[in-house]
Tab-separated table of C-alpha atoms in Angstrom:
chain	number	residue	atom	x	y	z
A	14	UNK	CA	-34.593	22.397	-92.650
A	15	UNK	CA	-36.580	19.889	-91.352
A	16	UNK	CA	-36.402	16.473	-93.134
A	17	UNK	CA	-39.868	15.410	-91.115
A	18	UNK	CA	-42.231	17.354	-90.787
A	19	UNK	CA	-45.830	16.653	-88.266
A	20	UNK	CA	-47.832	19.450	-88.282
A	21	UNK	CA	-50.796	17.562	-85.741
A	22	UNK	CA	-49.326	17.346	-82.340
A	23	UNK	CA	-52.842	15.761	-80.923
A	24	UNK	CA	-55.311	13.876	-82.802
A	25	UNK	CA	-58.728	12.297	-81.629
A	26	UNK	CA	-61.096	9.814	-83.260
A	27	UNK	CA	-64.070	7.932	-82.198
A	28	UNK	CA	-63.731	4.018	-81.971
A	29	UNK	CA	-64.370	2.478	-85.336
A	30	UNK	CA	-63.429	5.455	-87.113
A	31	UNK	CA	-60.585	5.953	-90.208
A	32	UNK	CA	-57.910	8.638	-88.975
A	33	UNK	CA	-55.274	10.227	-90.939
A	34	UNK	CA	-52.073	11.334	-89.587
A	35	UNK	CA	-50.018	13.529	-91.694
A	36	UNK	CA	-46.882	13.370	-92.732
A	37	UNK	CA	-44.505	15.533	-94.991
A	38	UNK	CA	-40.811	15.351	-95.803
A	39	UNK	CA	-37.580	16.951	-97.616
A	40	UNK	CA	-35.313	14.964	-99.561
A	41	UNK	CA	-33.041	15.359	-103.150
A	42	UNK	CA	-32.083	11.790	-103.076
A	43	UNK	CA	-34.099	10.002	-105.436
A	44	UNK	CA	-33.530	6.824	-103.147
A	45	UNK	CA	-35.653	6.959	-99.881
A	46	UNK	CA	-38.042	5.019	-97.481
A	47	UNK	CA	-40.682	6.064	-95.499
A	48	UNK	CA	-41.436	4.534	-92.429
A	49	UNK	CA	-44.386	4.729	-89.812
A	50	UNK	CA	-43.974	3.443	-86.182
A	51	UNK	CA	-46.086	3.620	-83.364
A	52	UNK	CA	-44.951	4.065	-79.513
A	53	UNK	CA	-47.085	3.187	-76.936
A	54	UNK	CA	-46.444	4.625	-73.540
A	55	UNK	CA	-44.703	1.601	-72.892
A	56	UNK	CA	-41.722	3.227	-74.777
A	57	UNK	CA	-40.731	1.014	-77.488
A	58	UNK	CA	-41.049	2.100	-81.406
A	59	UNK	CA	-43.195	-0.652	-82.990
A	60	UNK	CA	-42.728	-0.531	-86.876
A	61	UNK	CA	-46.189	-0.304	-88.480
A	62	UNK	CA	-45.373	0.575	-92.631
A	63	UNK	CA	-42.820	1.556	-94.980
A	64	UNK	CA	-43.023	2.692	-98.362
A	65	UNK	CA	-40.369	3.037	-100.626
A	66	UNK	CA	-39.832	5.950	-103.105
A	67	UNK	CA	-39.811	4.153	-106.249
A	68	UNK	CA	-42.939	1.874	-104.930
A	69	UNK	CA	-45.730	2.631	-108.086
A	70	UNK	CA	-48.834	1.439	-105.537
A	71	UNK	CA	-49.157	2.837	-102.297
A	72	UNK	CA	-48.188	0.097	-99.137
A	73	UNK	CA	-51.267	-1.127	-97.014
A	74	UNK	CA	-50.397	-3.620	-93.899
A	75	UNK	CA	-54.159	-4.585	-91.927
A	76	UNK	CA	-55.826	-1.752	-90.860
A	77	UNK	CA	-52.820	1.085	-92.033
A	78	UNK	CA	-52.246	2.326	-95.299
A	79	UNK	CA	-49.714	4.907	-96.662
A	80	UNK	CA	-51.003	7.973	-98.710
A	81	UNK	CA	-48.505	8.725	-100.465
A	82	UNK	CA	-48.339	11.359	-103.010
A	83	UNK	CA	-44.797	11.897	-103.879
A	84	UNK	CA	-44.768	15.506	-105.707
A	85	UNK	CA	-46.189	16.987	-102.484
A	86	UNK	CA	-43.641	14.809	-100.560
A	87	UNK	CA	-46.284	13.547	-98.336
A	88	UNK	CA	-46.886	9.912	-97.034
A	89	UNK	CA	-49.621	10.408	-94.571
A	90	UNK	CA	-50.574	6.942	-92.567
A	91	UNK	CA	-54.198	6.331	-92.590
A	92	UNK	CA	-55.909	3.941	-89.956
A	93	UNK	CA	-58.939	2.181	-90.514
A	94	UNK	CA	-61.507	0.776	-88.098
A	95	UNK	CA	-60.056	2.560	-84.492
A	96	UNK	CA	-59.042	0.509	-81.845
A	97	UNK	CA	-59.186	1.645	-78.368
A	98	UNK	CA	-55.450	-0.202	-78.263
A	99	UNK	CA	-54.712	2.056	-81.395
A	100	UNK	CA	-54.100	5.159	-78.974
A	101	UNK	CA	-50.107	5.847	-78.777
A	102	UNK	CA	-47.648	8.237	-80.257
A	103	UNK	CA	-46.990	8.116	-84.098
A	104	UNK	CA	-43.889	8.318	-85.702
A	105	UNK	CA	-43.367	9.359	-89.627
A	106	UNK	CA	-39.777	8.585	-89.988
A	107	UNK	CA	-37.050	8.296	-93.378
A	108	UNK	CA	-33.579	6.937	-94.618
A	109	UNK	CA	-31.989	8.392	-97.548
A	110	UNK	CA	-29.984	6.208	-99.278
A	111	UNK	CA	-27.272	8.867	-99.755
A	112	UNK	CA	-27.119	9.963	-96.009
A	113	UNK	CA	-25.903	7.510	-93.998
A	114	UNK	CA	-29.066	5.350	-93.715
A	115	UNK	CA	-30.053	7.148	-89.991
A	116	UNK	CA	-33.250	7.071	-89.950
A	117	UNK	CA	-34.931	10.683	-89.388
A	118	UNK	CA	-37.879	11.352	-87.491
A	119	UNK	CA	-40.685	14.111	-86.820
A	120	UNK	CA	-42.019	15.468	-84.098
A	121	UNK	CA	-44.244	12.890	-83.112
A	122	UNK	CA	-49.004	12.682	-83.174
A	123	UNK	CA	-50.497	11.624	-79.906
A	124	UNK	CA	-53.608	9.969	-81.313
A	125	UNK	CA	-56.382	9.477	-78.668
A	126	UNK	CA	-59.137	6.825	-79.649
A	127	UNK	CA	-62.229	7.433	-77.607
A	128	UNK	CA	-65.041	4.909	-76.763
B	956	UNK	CA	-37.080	-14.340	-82.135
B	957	UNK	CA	-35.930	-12.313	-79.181
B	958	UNK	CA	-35.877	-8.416	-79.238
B	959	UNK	CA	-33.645	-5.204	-78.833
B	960	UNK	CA	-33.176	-5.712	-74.346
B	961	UNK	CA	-32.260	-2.249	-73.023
B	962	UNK	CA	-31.122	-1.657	-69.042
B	963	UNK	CA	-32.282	-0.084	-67.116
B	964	UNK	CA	-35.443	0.887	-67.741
B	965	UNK	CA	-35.227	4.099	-65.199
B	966	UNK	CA	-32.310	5.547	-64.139
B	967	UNK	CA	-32.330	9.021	-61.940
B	968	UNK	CA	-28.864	10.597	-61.050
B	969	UNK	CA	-27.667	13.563	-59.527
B	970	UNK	CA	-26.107	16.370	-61.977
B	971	UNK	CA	-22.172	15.784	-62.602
B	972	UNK	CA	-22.688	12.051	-62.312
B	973	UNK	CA	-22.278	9.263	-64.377
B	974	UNK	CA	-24.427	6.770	-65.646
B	975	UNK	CA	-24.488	3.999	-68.651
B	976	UNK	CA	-27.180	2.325	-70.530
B	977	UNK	CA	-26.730	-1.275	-72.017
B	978	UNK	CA	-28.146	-2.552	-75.292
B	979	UNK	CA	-28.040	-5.906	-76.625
B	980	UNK	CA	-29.569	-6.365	-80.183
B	981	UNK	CA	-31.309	-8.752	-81.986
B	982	UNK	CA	-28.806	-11.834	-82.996
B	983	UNK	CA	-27.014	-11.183	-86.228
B	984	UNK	CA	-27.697	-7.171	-86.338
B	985	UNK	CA	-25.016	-5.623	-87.662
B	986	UNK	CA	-26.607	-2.315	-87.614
B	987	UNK	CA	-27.204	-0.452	-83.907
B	988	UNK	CA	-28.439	2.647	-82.952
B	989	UNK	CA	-28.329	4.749	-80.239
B	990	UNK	CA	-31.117	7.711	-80.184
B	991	UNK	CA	-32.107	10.256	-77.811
B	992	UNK	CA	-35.669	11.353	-77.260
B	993	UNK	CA	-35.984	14.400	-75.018
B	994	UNK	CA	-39.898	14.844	-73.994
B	995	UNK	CA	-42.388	15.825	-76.588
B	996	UNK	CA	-39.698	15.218	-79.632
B	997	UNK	CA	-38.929	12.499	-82.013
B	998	UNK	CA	-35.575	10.405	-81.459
B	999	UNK	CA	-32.605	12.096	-83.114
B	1000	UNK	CA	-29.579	9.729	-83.770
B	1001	UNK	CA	-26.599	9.945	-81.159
B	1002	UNK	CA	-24.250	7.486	-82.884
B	1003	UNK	CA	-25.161	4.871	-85.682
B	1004	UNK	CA	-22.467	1.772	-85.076
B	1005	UNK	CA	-21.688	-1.067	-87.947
B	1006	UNK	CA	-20.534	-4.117	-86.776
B	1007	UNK	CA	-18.061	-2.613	-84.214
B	1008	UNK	CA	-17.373	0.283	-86.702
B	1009	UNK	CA	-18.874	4.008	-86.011
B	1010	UNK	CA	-20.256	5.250	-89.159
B	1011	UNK	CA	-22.144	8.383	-87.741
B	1012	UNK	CA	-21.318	10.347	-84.598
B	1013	UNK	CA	-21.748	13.358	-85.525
B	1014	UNK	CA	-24.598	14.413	-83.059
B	1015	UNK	CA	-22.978	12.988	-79.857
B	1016	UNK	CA	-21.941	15.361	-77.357
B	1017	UNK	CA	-17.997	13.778	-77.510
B	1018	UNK	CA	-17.361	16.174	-74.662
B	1019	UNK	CA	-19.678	13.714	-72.342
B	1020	UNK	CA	-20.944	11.313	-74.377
B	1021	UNK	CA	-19.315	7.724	-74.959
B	1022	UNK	CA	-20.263	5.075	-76.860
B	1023	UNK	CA	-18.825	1.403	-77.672
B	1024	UNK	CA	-19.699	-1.531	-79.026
B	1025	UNK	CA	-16.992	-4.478	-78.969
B	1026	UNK	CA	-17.392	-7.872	-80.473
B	1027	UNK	CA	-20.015	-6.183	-82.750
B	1028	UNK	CA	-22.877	-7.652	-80.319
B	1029	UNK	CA	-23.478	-5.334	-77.384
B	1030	UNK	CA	-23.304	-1.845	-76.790
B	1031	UNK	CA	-22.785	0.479	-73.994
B	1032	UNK	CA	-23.754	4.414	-73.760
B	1033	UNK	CA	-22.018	6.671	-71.205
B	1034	UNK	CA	-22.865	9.916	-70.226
B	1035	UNK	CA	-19.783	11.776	-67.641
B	1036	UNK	CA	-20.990	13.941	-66.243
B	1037	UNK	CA	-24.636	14.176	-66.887
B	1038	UNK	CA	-26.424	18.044	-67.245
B	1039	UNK	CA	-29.946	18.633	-66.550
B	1040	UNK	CA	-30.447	18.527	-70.482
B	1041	UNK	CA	-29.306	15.055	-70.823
B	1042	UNK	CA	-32.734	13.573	-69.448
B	1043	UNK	CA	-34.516	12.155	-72.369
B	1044	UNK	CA	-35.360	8.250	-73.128
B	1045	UNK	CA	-32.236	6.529	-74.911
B	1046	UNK	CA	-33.471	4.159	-77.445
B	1047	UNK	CA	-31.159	1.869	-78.955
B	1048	UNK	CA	-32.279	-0.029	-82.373
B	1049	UNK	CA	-30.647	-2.726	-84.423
B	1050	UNK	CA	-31.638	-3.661	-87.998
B	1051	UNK	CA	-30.150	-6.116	-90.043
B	1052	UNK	CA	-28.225	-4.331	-92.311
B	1053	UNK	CA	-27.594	-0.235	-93.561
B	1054	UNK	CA	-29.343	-1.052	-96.684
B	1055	UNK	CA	-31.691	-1.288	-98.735
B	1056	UNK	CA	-33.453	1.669	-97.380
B	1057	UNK	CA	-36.566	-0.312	-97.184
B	1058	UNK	CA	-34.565	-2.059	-94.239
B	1059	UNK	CA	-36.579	-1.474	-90.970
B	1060	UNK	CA	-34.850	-1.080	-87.780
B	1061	UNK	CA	-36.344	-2.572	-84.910
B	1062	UNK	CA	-36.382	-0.974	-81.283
B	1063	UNK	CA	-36.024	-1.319	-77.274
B	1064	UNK	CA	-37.848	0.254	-75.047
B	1065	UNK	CA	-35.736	2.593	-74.106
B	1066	UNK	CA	-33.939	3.866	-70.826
B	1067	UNK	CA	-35.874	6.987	-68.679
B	1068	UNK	CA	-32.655	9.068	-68.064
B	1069	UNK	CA	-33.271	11.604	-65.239
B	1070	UNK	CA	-30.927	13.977	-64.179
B	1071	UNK	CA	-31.489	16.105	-60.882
């Protein structure tokens, strides 16, 4: 089974807009993290949030927050105010404390911000 | 504070050769990471190193896959001989420590692998 799951392979939004990019995941350890990065085509991963399973309040960093409702096992990252610079791939990615500490990763969301 | 350097950026070999990708990590990782991404995927972990230790390998192709990483510092990736299947970036990451969980890993910018 997939541990990541990203079910929008191509997302658009208009310049100034919120987007959400959604995330789900599969874990019995009690002990995770969630983790969003962001790759530009340059090719590097650039971290962007994490959220922790125990974490009561869900993490915010600038313009990204974390929705994350953990009895649907979903931590979708929400962006706020689009940036044309905003456009790259995004990564939901997690390490199980009880696995090794790799960190899994999903398929990937091209998000497109047009003018 | 200086970043994960990868080389090279591009590589593009012939079928049945061999290549090898270098990774240096941010100073006083002890955690490194080699992942592959093939095209339209998300990485998936070759090898997971700590210190000089392996402590995952259990998705590298061990038939033509090699990985090292003396001193604890540096690391080198070999593929001998390369398939067609093998092109994919090869991201190496480094983060501080295994745990907590909360610990994020921090990344290069990879190494364009094509094989003709």
């Amino acid at each position: 089974a997939q541990k990541i799951t990203q079910t929008q392979p191509g997302m658009f939004v208009q310049e100034k807009e919120a987007v959400t990019l959604d995330c789900t995941y599969d874990t019995s350890d009690p002990s995770y993290g969630l983790f969003w990065y962001k790759q530009p085509s340059s090719g590097e991963m650039i971290f962007l949030i994490y959220q922790g399973s125990y974490d009561q309040q869900n993490a915010t960093e600038g313009r990204y927050s974390l929705n994350f409702q953990k009895a649907r096992k979903s931590a979708n990252l929400v962006i706020s105010a689009s940036q044309l610079g905003d456009s790259a791939m995004y990564f939901c990615a997690m390490r199980e404390k009880n696995t090794g500490n790799q960190f899994y990763f999903g398929t990937g969301t091209s998000l497109t911000v047009i003018p | 504070e200086a970043g994960v350097a990868q080389s090279p950026r591009y590589k593009i070999i012939e079928k049945r050769q061999s290549v090898a990708f270098w990774c240096n990590p941010i100073s006083g990782h002890a955690t490194l990471y080699w992942y592959q991404q093939i095209l339209g995927q998300g990485p998936k972990l070759l090898i997971q190193f700590q210190n000089n230790g392996v402590v995952d390998d259990s998705q590298l192709p061990k038939d033509r896959f090699s990985a090292e990483r003396l001193k604890g510092v540096d690391s080198t990736l070999k593929i001998q001989p390369a398939k067609l299947e093998d092109s994919a970036v090869y991201l190496c990451a480094s983060s501080i420590a295994p745990l907590p969980v909360s610990t994020e890993a921090f990344f290069g910018q990879g190494t364009r692998l094509t094989v003709v």
